[in-house]
Coordinates of N, CA and C in Angstrom, one line a residue:
X1 N -9.8 20.6 -9.2 CA -9.8 20.0 -8.1 C -10.7 19.1 -8.7
X2 N -10.3 18.0 -7.5 CA -10.6 16.4 -8.0 C -11.6 16.2 -6.8
X3 N -12.2 15.0 -7.1 CA -13.6 14.9 -6.4 C -13.0 13.2 -6.4
X4 N -12.8 13.0 -5.1 CA -13.2 11.6 -5.1 C -13.9 10.6 -3.9
X5 N -14.6 9.6 -4.6 CA -16.2 8.9 -4.1 C -15.5 7.6 -3.2
X6 N -15.2 7.7 -1.6 CA -15.0 6.2 -1.8 C -16.3 4.7 -1.5
X7 N -16.1 3.6 -2.1 CA -17.3 3.0 -1.4 C -16.3 1.3 -1.3
X8 N -17.3 0.4 -1.0 CA -16.6 -0.8 -0.1 C -17.2 -0.6 1.2
X9 N -16.8 -0.8 2.4 CA -17.0 -0.2 3.4 C -18.0 -1.4 3.9
X10 N -17.9 -1.9 5.2 CA -18.7 -2.1 6.2 C -17.8 -3.2 7.2
X11 N -18.7 -4.1 7.8 CA -18.6 -4.7 8.9 C -18.1 -6.4 8.6
X12 N -17.1 -7.2 8.7 CA -16.4 -8.2 8.1 C -16.3 -8.7 9.1
X13 N -16.4 -10.2 9.8 CA -15.5 -10.9 10.2 C -13.7 -10.7 9.8
X14 N -13.6 -11.4 11.5 CA -11.5 -11.2 11.3 C -11.6 -12.6 9.7
X15 N -11.3 -12.9 9.4 CA -9.6 -13.9 7.9 C -10.8 -13.6 6.7
X16 N -12.2 -11.9 6.3 CA -12.7 -12.0 5.6 C -11.9 -11.5 4.6
X17 N -12.9 -11.2 3.2 CA -12.1 -10.1 2.4 C -13.4 -8.5 2.5
X18 N -12.7 -7.4 1.9 CA -13.5 -6.7 1.7 C -13.0 -5.7 0.3
X19 N -13.2 -5.1 -0.7 CA -12.8 -4.3 -1.9 C -13.2 -2.7 -1.4
X20 N -12.8 -2.1 -1.7 CA -12.7 -1.4 -1.6 C -12.5 -0.7 -2.4
X21 N -13.7 0.7 -2.8 CA -13.2 1.2 -4.7 C -13.4 2.7 -4.2
X22 N -11.9 3.6 -4.6 CA -12.5 4.7 -5.2 C -12.8 6.1 -6.3
X23 N -13.6 6.3 -6.5 CA -13.7 7.2 -7.6 C -13.4 8.0 -8.3
X24 N -12.3 8.8 -9.4 CA -12.0 10.4 -9.6 C -12.6 10.9 -9.7
X25 N -12.6 12.1 -10.0 CA -13.3 12.5 -10.8 C -12.8 14.0 -10.7
X26 N -12.7 15.0 -12.7 CA -12.8 16.4 -12.1 C -11.7 16.4 -13.0
X27 N -10.5 17.4 -11.8 CA -9.4 17.4 -13.4 C -8.3 16.4 -12.6
X28 N -8.7 15.3 -13.2 CA -7.7 13.8 -13.3 C -6.4 13.8 -14.1
X29 N -5.8 15.0 -14.5 CA -4.9 14.8 -15.8 C -3.6 14.1 -15.5
X30 N -3.3 13.2 -16.1 CA -1.6 11.9 -15.8 C -1.0 12.8 -15.8
X31 N -0.3 12.4 -15.3 CA 0.3 11.6 -14.5 C -0.1 12.1 -12.6
X32 N -0.4 10.8 -12.0 CA -1.1 10.9 -11.0 C -0.7 9.9 -10.4
X33 N -0.8 10.0 -9.0 CA -1.4 8.7 -8.4 C -2.2 9.1 -7.0
X34 N -2.1 7.2 -6.6 CA -3.4 7.1 -6.0 C -3.4 6.4 -5.2
X35 N -4.3 6.1 -3.7 CA -3.5 5.4 -2.9 C -5.0 5.8 -1.0
X36 N -4.3 4.7 -0.8 CA -4.8 4.5 0.8 C -4.5 5.6 1.9
X37 N -4.9 5.8 2.9 CA -4.8 6.0 4.7 C -6.0 5.6 4.8
X38 N -5.8 5.5 6.1 CA -7.1 4.3 7.8 C -6.5 5.8 8.9
X39 N -7.4 5.8 9.3 CA -7.4 6.0 10.3 C -8.2 5.8 11.5
X40 N -7.5 4.8 12.3 CA -9.0 4.6 13.6 C -8.4 5.4 15.1
X41 N -9.4 4.8 15.5 CA -9.9 5.7 16.3 C -9.1 6.0 17.9
X42 N -8.9 7.1 18.2 CA -7.1 7.2 18.9 C -6.7 7.5 18.7
X43 N -5.7 6.6 17.0 CA -4.5 6.4 16.7 C -4.5 7.9 15.6
X44 N -3.9 8.0 15.1 CA -3.0 9.0 14.0 C -2.9 7.7 12.8
X45 N -3.3 9.3 11.2 CA -3.4 8.8 10.1 C -2.3 7.8 10.0
X46 N -2.5 7.0 8.8 CA -1.1 6.4 8.5 C -1.2 5.8 7.0
X47 N -0.6 5.9 6.7 CA -0.9 5.5 5.3 C -1.1 3.4 5.3
X48 N -1.0 3.5 4.0 CA -2.2 2.0 3.8 C -1.2 1.5 2.3
X49 N -1.1 2.1 1.9 CA -0.7 1.2 0.9 C -1.3 2.6 -1.1
X50 N -0.5 2.1 -1.9 CA -0.3 3.7 -2.6 C 0.2 2.6 -4.6
X51 N 0.0 3.8 -5.5 CA 0.2 2.6 -6.4 C 0.6 4.0 -7.4
X52 N 1.1 4.2 -8.1 CA 1.6 5.1 -9.7 C 0.5 4.6 -10.8
X53 N 0.9 5.8 -11.5 CA -0.3 6.1 -12.4 C -0.4 5.1 -13.4
X54 N 0.9 4.0 -13.9 CA 1.3 3.1 -14.6 C 1.2 2.0 -13.7
X55 N 0.3 1.8 -13.2 CA -0.1 1.0 -12.2 C 1.9 -0.6 -11.6
X56 N 2.9 -0.3 -12.4 CA 3.9 -0.2 -12.5 C 4.3 -0.5 -10.8
X57 N 4.5 0.4 -9.6 CA 4.9 0.8 -9.1 C 4.0 0.8 -7.3
X58 N 4.1 -0.4 -6.7 CA 3.4 0.1 -5.8 C 3.6 -0.1 -4.6
X59 N 3.2 0.6 -3.2 CA 3.9 0.0 -2.1 C 3.2 0.3 -1.0
X60 N 3.0 -0.5 -0.1 CA 2.4 -1.0 1.2 C 3.0 -0.7 3.1
X61 N 2.0 -0.5 3.4 CA 2.7 -0.4 4.9 C 2.8 -1.9 5.7
X62 N 4.1 -2.4 5.9 CA 4.2 -3.1 5.9 C 3.5 -4.7 6.6
X63 N 2.6 -4.1 7.5 CA 2.1 -4.5 8.5 C 0.6 -5.6 6.9
X64 N 0.9 -4.7 5.9 CA -0.8 -5.0 5.1 C -0.5 -6.1 3.7
X65 N 1.4 -6.2 3.8 CA 2.1 -6.6 2.8 C 1.5 -8.3 3.1
X66 N 1.4 -8.7 1.7 CA 1.0 -10.1 1.7 C -0.3 -10.6 2.1
X67 N -1.9 -9.1 2.0 CA -2.8 -9.5 2.7 C -3.8 -8.1 2.0
X68 N -3.2 -7.0 1.3 CA -3.6 -6.5 0.5 C -3.5 -5.9 -1.0
X69 N -4.1 -5.8 -1.3 CA -3.4 -5.6 -2.8 C -4.3 -4.5 -3.8
X70 N -3.2 -3.5 -3.7 CA -3.7 -2.4 -4.6 C -3.9 -2.3 -6.2
X71 N -4.6 -1.8 -7.5 CA -5.0 -1.2 -8.7 C -5.6 -0.8 -8.8
X72 N -5.2 -0.6 -10.2 CA -5.4 1.1 -10.1 C -6.3 0.9 -11.7
X73 N -7.6 1.5 -12.5 CA -8.5 0.9 -13.9 C -8.2 2.3 -13.8
X74 N -7.1 2.8 -15.2 CA -6.7 4.0 -15.5 C -8.1 4.7 -16.6
X75 N -9.2 3.7 -17.1 CA -10.4 4.2 -17.7 C -11.0 4.9 -17.3
X76 N -11.3 4.6 -16.0 CA -12.1 4.5 -15.2 C -12.2 5.9 -14.1
X77 N -10.4 6.2 -14.2 CA -10.1 6.5 -13.1 C -10.6 6.2 -11.3
X78 N -9.9 4.9 -11.2 CA -10.4 4.4 -10.5 C -9.2 3.3 -8.9
X79 N -9.9 3.9 -8.6 CA -8.6 2.8 -7.3 C -9.4 1.8 -6.8
X80 N -8.4 0.6 -6.1 CA -9.4 -0.5 -5.6 C -8.4 -0.7 -5.0
X81 N -8.6 -1.7 -3.8 CA -7.7 -2.0 -2.9 C -8.5 -3.1 -1.9
X82 N -8.0 -4.1 -2.6 CA -8.6 -5.8 -2.3 C -8.2 -5.6 -0.7
X83 N -8.2 -6.6 -0.1 CA -8.3 -7.0 1.0 C -8.2 -8.1 1.5
X84 N -7.7 -8.9 2.4 CA -8.3 -10.3 2.4 C -7.4 -10.2 3.7
X85 N -7.8 -11.3 4.4 CA -7.2 -11.9 6.1 C -7.2 -10.6 6.8
X86 N -7.7 -10.1 7.2 CA -8.1 -9.0 7.8 C -8.7 -9.2 8.5
X87 N -8.0 -8.8 9.7 CA -7.3 -8.7 11.1 C -8.6 -7.2 12.1
X88 N -9.0 -7.9 13.1 CA -9.8 -6.3 13.8 C -8.8 -5.0 13.9
X89 N -7.5 -5.4 13.8 CA -6.4 -4.2 13.4 C -6.3 -3.3 12.7
X90 N -7.7 -4.3 11.7 CA -7.3 -3.6 10.3 C -8.7 -2.9 10.6
X91 N -9.1 -2.6 11.2 CA -10.3 -1.9 11.7 C -10.1 -0.2 12.2
X92 N -10.7 1.0 10.6 CA -10.5 2.2 10.4 C -11.4 2.4 9.9
X93 N -11.2 3.7 9.4 CA -11.5 4.4 7.9 C -10.7 4.8 7.7
X94 N -11.5 4.2 6.4 CA -10.3 4.1 5.6 C -10.3 5.3 4.6
X95 N -9.1 6.7 4.2 CA -9.2 7.8 3.2 C -8.1 7.0 1.9
X96 N -9.6 7.9 1.1 CA -8.1 7.3 -0.5 C -7.7 8.5 -0.7
X97 N -7.2 8.5 -1.4 CA -6.1 9.7 -1.2 C -5.8 10.1 -3.1
X98 N -5.6 11.4 -3.6 CA -4.7 11.3 -5.3 C -3.1 12.8 -5.2
X99 N -3.1 12.6 -6.0 CA -1.7 13.6 -5.9 C -1.2 13.2 -7.1
X100 N -0.5 14.8 -7.3 CA -0.5 14.4 -9.0 C 1.5 13.6 -8.8
X101 N 1.4 14.0 -9.9 CA 3.1 13.4 -10.5 C 2.9 11.2 -11.1
X102 N 4.2 11.7 -10.4 CA 4.4 9.9 -10.8 C 5.3 9.5 -9.4
X103 N 5.6 10.5 -9.0 CA 6.5 9.8 -7.5 C 5.1 8.7 -6.3
X104 N 6.5 7.8 -5.7 CA 5.2 7.2 -4.7 C 5.4 7.3 -3.8
X105 N 4.8 7.8 -2.6 CA 5.3 8.3 -1.6 C 4.1 8.0 0.1
X106 N 4.8 7.8 0.9 CA 3.4 8.0 2.1 C 3.4 8.9 2.5
X107 N 4.0 10.2 2.0 CA 3.7 11.0 2.6 C 2.5 11.5 2.6
X108 N 1.3 11.5 3.9 CA -0.1 12.5 3.4 C 0.1 13.9 2.7
X109 N 1.2 14.3 3.0 CA 1.0 16.1 2.5 C 1.5 16.3 0.9
X110 N 1.5 14.6 1.0 CA 2.2 14.5 -0.8 C 0.4 14.6 -1.1
X111 N -0.2 13.9 -0.8 CA -1.1 13.9 -1.6 C -1.9 15.3 -1.6
X112 N -2.5 15.6 -2.2 CA -3.9 17.1 -2.5 C -5.1 16.8 -2.0
X113 N -5.9 15.9 -2.8 CA -7.1 15.3 -2.7 C -7.7 14.3 -2.0
X114 N -8.4 14.4 -0.4 CA -8.4 13.7 0.6 C -10.3 12.7 -0.1
X115 N -10.5 11.9 -0.1 CA -12.2 11.5 0.2 C -12.7 11.8 1.4
X116 N -13.8 10.9 1.7 CA -15.3 11.6 2.7 C -14.3 10.4 3.7
X117 N -14.0 9.5 3.0 CA -13.3 7.8 4.0 C -14.4 7.0 4.0
X118 N -14.8 6.1 4.5 CA -14.5 4.8 4.3 C -15.0 3.5 6.2
X119 N -15.5 3.4 6.1 CA -15.8 2.9 7.8 C -16.0 1.2 7.1
X120 N -14.2 0.6 7.6 CA -14.3 -1.0 7.8 C -14.0 -1.1 8.7
X121 N -14.8 -2.5 9.4 CA -14.6 -2.7 10.7 C -14.9 -4.3 10.7
X122 N -13.5 -4.8 11.2 CA -13.6 -6.2 11.3 C -13.5 -6.6 12.7
X123 N -14.9 -7.7 13.1 CA -14.9 -8.7 14.5 C -14.4 -9.5 14.6
X124 N -14.1 -9.9 15.8 CA -13.3 -11.0 15.8 C -13.8 -12.0 16.2

């Protein structure tokens, strides 16, 4: 089992920045991929960003490219999502995900473990 604990969500204004963190614990055997999905009210859950175990490859949702940066600290088994130039449409519950292996994918089914989510609200 792997446990994921997210932190860093909150209420900000459009244009502000926010950093989400997700600490993994339990059976976090390398290699593994970590990332973020989000879900806004009335909408389907969607992929945001993911990063490989070695940190060399990252993938982003098109609408967040250039604004969001995903990174990881394997010594702390933690993944971060630095969000800048936030927009109201970025408002959602953000979920941290963990999947075994090296493959970077946008498919939610590839990630076995999910955090409970952290709320990000961007006001205009």
